[in-house]
Tab-separated table of C-alpha atoms and ligand atoms in Angstrom:
chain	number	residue	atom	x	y	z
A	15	UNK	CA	117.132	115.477	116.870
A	16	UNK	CA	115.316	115.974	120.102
A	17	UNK	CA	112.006	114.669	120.171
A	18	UNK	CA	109.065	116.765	122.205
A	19	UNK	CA	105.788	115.200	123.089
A	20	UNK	CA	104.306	118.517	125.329
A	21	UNK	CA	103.499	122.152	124.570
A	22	UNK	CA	105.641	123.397	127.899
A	23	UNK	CA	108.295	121.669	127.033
A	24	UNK	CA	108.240	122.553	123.600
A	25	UNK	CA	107.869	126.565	124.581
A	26	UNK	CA	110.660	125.922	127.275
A	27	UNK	CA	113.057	124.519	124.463
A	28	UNK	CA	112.417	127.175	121.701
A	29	UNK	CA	112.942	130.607	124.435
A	30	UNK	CA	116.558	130.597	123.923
A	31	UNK	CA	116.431	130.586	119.873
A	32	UNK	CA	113.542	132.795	119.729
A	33	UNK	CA	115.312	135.315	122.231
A	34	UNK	CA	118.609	134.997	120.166
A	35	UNK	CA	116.226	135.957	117.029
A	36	UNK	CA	116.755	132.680	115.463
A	37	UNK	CA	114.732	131.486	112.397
A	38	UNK	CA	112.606	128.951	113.242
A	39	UNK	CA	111.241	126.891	110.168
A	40	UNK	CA	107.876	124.495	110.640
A	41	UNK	CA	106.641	121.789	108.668
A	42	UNK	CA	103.490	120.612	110.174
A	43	UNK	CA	102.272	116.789	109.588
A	44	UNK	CA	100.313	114.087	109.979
A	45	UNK	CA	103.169	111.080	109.774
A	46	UNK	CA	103.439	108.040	107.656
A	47	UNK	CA	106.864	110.265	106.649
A	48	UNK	CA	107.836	109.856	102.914
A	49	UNK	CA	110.432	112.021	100.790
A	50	UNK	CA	107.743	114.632	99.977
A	51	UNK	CA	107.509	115.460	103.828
A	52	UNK	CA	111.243	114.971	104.075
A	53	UNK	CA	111.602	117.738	101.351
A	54	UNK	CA	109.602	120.094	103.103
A	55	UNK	CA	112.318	119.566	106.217
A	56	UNK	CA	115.330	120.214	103.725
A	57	UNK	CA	113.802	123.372	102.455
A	58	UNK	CA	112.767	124.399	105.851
A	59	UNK	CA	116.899	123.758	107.158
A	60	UNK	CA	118.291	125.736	103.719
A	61	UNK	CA	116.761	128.901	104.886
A	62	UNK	CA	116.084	128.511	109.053
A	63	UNK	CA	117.875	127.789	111.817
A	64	UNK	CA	116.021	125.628	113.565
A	65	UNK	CA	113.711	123.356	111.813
A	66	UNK	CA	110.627	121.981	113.748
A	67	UNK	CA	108.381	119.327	112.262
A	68	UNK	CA	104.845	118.350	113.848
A	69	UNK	CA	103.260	114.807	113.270
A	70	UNK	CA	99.821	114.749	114.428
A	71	UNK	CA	96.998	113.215	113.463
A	72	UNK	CA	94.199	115.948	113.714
A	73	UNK	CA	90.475	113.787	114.132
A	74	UNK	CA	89.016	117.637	113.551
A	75	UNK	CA	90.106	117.685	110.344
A	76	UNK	CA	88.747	114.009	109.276
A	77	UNK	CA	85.215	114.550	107.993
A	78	UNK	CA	85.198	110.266	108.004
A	79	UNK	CA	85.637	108.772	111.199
A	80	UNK	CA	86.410	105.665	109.596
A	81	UNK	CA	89.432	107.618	107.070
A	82	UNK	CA	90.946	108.838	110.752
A	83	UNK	CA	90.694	105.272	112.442
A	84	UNK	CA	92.625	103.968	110.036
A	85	UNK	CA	95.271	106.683	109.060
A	86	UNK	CA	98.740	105.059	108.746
A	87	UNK	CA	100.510	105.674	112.417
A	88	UNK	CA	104.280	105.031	112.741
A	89	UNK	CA	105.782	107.399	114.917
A	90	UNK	CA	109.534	105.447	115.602
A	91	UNK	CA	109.885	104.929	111.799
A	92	UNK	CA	109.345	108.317	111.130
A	93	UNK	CA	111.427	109.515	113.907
A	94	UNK	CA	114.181	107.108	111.891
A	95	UNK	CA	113.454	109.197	108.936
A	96	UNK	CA	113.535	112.279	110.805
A	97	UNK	CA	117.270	111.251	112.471
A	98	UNK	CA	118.769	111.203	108.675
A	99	UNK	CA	116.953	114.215	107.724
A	100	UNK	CA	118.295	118.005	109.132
A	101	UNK	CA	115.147	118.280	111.472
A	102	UNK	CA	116.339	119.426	114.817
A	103	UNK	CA	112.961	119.052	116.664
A	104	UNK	CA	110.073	116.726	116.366
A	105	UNK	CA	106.801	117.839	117.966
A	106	UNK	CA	104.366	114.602	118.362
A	107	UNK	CA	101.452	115.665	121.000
A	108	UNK	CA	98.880	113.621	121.783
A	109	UNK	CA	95.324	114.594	121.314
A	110	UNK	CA	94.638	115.879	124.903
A	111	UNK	CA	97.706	118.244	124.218
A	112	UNK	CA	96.480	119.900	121.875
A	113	UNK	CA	92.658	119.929	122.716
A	114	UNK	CA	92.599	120.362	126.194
A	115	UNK	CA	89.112	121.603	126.216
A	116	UNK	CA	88.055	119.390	124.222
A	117	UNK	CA	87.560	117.800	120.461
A	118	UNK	CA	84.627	119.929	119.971
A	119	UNK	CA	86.620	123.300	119.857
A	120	UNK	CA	87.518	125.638	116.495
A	121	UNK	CA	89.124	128.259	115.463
A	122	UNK	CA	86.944	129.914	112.634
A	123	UNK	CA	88.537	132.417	109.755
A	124	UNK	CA	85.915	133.627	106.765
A	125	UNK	CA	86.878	130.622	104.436
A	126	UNK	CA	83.712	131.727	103.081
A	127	UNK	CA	84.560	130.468	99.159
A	128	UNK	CA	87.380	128.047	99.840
A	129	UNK	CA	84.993	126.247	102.031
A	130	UNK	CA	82.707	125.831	99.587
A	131	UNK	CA	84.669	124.635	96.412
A	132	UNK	CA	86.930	121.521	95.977
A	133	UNK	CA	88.030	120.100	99.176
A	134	UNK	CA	86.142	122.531	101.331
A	135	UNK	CA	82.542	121.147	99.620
A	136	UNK	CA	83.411	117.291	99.368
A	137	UNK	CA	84.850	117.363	103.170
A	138	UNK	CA	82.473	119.260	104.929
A	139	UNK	CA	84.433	121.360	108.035
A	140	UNK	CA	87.758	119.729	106.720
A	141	UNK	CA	89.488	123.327	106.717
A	142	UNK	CA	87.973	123.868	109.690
A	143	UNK	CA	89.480	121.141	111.476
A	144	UNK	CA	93.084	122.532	109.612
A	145	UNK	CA	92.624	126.105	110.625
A	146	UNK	CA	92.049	125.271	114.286
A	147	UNK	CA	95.115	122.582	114.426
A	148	UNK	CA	97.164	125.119	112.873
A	149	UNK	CA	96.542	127.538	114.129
A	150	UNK	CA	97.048	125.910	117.854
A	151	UNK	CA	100.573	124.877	116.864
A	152	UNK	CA	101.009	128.566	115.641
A	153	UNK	CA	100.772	129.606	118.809
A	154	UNK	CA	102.735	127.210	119.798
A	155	UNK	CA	105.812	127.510	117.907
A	156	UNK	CA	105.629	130.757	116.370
A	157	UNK	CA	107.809	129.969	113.692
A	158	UNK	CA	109.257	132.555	111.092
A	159	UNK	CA	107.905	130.428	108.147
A	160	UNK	CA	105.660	127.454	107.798
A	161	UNK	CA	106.399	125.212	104.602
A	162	UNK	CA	103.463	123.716	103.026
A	163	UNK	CA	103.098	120.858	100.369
A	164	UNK	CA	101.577	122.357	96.787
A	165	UNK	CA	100.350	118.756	96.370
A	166	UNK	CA	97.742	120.171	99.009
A	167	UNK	CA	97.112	123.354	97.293
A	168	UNK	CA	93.961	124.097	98.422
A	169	UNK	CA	95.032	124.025	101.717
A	170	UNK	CA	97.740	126.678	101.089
A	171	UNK	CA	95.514	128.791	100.192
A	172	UNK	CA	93.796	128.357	103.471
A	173	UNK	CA	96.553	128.621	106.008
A	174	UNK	CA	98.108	131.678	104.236
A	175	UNK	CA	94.404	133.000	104.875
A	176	UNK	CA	94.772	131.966	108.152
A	177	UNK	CA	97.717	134.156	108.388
A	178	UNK	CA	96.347	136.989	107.183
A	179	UNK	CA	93.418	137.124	109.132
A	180	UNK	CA	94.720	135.972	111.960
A	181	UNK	CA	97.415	138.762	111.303
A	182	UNK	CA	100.663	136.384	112.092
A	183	UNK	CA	104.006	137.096	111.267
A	184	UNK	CA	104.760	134.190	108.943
A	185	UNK	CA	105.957	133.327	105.651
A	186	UNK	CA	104.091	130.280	104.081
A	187	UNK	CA	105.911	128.999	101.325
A	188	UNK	CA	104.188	126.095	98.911
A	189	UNK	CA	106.923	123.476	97.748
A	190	UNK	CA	106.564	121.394	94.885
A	191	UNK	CA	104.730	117.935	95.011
A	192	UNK	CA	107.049	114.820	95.400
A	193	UNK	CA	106.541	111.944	93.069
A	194	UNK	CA	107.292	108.368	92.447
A	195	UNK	CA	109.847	107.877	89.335
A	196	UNK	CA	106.133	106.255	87.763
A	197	UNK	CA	104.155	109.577	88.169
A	198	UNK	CA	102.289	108.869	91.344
A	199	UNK	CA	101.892	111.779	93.689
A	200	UNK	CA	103.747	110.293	97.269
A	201	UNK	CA	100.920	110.435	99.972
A	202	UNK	CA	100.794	108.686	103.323
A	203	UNK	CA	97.356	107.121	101.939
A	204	UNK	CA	99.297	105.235	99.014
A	205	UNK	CA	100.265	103.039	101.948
A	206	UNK	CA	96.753	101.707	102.241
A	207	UNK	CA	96.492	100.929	98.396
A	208	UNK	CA	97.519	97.281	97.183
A	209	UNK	CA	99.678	96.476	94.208
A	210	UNK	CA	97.017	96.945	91.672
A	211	UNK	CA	95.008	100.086	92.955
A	212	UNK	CA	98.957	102.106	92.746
A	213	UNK	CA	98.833	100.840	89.307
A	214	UNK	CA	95.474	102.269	89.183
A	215	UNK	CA	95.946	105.167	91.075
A	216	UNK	CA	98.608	106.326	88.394
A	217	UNK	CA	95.397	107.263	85.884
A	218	UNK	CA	95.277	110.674	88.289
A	219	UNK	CA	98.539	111.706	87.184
A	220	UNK	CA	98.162	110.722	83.669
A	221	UNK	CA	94.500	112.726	83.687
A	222	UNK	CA	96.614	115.341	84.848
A	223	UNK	CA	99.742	115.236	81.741
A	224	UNK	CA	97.408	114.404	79.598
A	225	UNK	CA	95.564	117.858	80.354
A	226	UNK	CA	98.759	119.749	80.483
A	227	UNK	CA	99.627	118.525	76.888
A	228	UNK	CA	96.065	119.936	75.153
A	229	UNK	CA	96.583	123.596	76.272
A	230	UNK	CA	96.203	125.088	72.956
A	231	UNK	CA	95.107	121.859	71.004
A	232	UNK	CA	91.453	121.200	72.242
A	233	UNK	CA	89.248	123.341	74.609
A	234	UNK	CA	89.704	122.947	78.534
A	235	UNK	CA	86.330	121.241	78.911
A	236	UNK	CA	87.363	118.894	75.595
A	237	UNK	CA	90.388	118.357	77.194
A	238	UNK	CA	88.779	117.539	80.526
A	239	UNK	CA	86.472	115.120	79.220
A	240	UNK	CA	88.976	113.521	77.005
A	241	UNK	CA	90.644	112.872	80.131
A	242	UNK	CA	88.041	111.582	81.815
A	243	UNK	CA	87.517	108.885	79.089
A	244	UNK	CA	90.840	107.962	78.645
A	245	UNK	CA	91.971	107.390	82.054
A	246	UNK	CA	89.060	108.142	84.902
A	247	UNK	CA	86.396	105.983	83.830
A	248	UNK	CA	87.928	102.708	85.478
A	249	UNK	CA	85.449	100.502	87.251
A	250	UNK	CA	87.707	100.912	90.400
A	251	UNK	CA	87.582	105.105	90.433
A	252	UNK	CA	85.168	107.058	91.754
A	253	UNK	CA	85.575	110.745	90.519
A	254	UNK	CA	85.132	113.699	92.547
A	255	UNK	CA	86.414	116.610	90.498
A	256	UNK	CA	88.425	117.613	87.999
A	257	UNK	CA	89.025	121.342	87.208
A	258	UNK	CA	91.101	123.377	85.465
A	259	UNK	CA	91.176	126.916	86.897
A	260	UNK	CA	93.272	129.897	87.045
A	261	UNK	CA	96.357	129.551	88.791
A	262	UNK	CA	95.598	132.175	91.234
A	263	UNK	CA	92.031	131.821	91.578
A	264	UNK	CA	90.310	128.115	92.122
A	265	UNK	CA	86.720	129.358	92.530
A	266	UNK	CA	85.946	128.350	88.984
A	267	UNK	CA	86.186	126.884	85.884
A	268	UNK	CA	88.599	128.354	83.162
A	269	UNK	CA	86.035	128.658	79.735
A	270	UNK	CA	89.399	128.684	77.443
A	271	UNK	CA	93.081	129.178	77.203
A	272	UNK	CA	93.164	133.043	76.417
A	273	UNK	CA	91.631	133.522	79.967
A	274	UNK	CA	94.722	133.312	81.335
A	275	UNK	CA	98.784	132.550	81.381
A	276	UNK	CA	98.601	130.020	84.113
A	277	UNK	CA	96.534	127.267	85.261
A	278	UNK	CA	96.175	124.849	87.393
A	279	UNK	CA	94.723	121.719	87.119
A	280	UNK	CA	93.101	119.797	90.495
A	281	UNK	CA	91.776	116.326	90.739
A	282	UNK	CA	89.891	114.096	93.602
A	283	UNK	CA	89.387	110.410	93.178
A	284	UNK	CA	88.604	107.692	94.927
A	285	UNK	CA	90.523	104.696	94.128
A	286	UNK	CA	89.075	101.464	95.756
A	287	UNK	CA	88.278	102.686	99.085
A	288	UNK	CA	91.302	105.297	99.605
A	289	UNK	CA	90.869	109.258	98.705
A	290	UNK	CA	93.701	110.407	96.846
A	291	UNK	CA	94.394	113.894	95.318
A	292	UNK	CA	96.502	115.812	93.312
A	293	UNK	CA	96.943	119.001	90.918
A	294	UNK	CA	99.385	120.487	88.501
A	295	UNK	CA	100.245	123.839	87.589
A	296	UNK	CA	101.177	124.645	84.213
A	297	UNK	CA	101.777	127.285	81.862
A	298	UNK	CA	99.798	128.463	78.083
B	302	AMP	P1	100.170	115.387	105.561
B	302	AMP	O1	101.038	114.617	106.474
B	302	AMP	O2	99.591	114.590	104.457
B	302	AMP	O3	99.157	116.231	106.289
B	302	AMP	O4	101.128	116.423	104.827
B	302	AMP	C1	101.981	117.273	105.546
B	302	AMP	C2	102.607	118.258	104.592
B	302	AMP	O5	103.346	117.560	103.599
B	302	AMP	C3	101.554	119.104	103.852
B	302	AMP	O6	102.028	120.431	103.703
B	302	AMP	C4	101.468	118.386	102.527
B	302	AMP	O7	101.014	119.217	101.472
B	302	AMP	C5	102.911	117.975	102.318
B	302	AMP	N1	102.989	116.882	101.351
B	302	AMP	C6	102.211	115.763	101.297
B	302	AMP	N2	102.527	115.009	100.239
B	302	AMP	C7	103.533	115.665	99.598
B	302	AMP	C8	104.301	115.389	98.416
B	302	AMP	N3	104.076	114.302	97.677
B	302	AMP	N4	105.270	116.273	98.048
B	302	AMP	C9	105.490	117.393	98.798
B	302	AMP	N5	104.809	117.709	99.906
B	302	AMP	C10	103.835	116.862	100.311
């Protein structure tokens, strides 16, 4: 795996695939590598030829200075990870490399409602922050397709909006959220809770199971406060949301079951001082 630290190197490296019309597959990151990142890589290599993998840690995208200061760094163990996995480039810029004019730059798209529901309303100019990143390593790499975590599904929903507007010639293809044999989403932010708050944390993805199993049995908002009662009111969780929408539309609130075939349901918590999310999509 060769490992690339500037953009005109990076360009320089990728002319001869791109002029021999190979597929070039990207999985952008921010580090702290676990098996959910790893899987993106293996889907990325089953269907490119070239797999690229970006870890940076954006600060645009950090609406909490204090959540970017201390986001878990390790670049050599990840680039261990990496050297076992089929990624055949690593792209780790630093910050000046990416915003050479400056951290006060954007790229705006009309995000109009996903900026205002979820993610977008609790982390004021998150996307924001995402769009411009990704779309500067875009530009970059021009890769065929881009493979995004569904455990961030908001955020799919914003790049491939990204795309479209920005008219771009990639596929963006969601893969399924990784999990610990006990439930618990993988996230480079577990790495900051202790013993007990991953014991804790695991009341997300019970919320969630639990929700899945009433489809049909109580109403959604029964269900959600059910859920809420059973597992969310813990004095060490703070929570944000949780929603059960449409599976293909997030902007609100499904009233019951018969609105739909799919769902999905999408939770923010804090536990202790970490912010963790996660959804699941499931079927009447
Ligand atoms: P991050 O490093 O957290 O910005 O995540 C980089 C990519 O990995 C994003 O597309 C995430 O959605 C994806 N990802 C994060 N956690 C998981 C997981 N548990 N399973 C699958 N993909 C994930």
């Amino acid at each position: 795996m060769k490992v690339i630290h500037t953009k005109t190197e990076l360009i320089e490296f990728l002319l001869p695939y791109r002029n021999s019309s190979k597929t070039i597959g990207f999985v952008p990151t921010m580090g702290a590598l676990h098996a959910g990142h790893l899987s993106l890589v293996e889907k990325s290599a089953s269907s490119c030829d070239i797999t690229i993998m970006s870890i940076f840690v954006n600060p645009t995208q950090f609406n909490d200075v204090k959540d970017f200061e201390k986001y878990p760094q390790n670049l050599s163990s990840d680039i261990e990870k990496l050297k076992k996995s089929p990624c055949d480039i690593l792209f780790a810029p630093n910050s000046t490399e990416i915003y050479d004019k400056g951290l006060n730059e954007r790229t705006y798209i009309d995000l109009s409602l996903l900026n205002n529901i979820l993610e977008g309303k609790k982390r004021p100019g998150h996307y924001d922050g995402v769009v411009t990143v990704v779309y500067k390593l875009f530009s970059i790499i021009h890769p065929d397709k881009v493979f995004l975590g569904m455990k961030d599904y908001q955020q799919v929903l914003v790049i491939k909006e990204l795309i479209i507007q920005k008219k771009l010639p990639i596929e963006a293809i969601g893969c399924p959220t990784f999990r610990e044999p006990n439930g618990l989403a993988m996230s480079s932010r577990n790495t900051r809770l202790s013993e007990d708050e991953k014991e804790i944390a695991l009341n997300l993805s019970k919320a969630l199971h639990f929700i899945v199993s009433q489809v049909g049995r109580s109403t959604p908002k029964m269900a959600t406060t059910d859920a809420i009662n059973l597992f969310l009111k813990h004095p060490h969780i703070k929570l944000e949301y949780l929603q059960i929408s449409p599976k293909n539309d997030i902007s609100h609130e499904i009233e019951d079951w018969n609105e739909t075939e799919n769902y999905v349901v999408l939770i923010a918590a804090f536990v202790g001082n970490i912010r963790l999310i996660d959804n699941m999509v499931f079927s009447k």
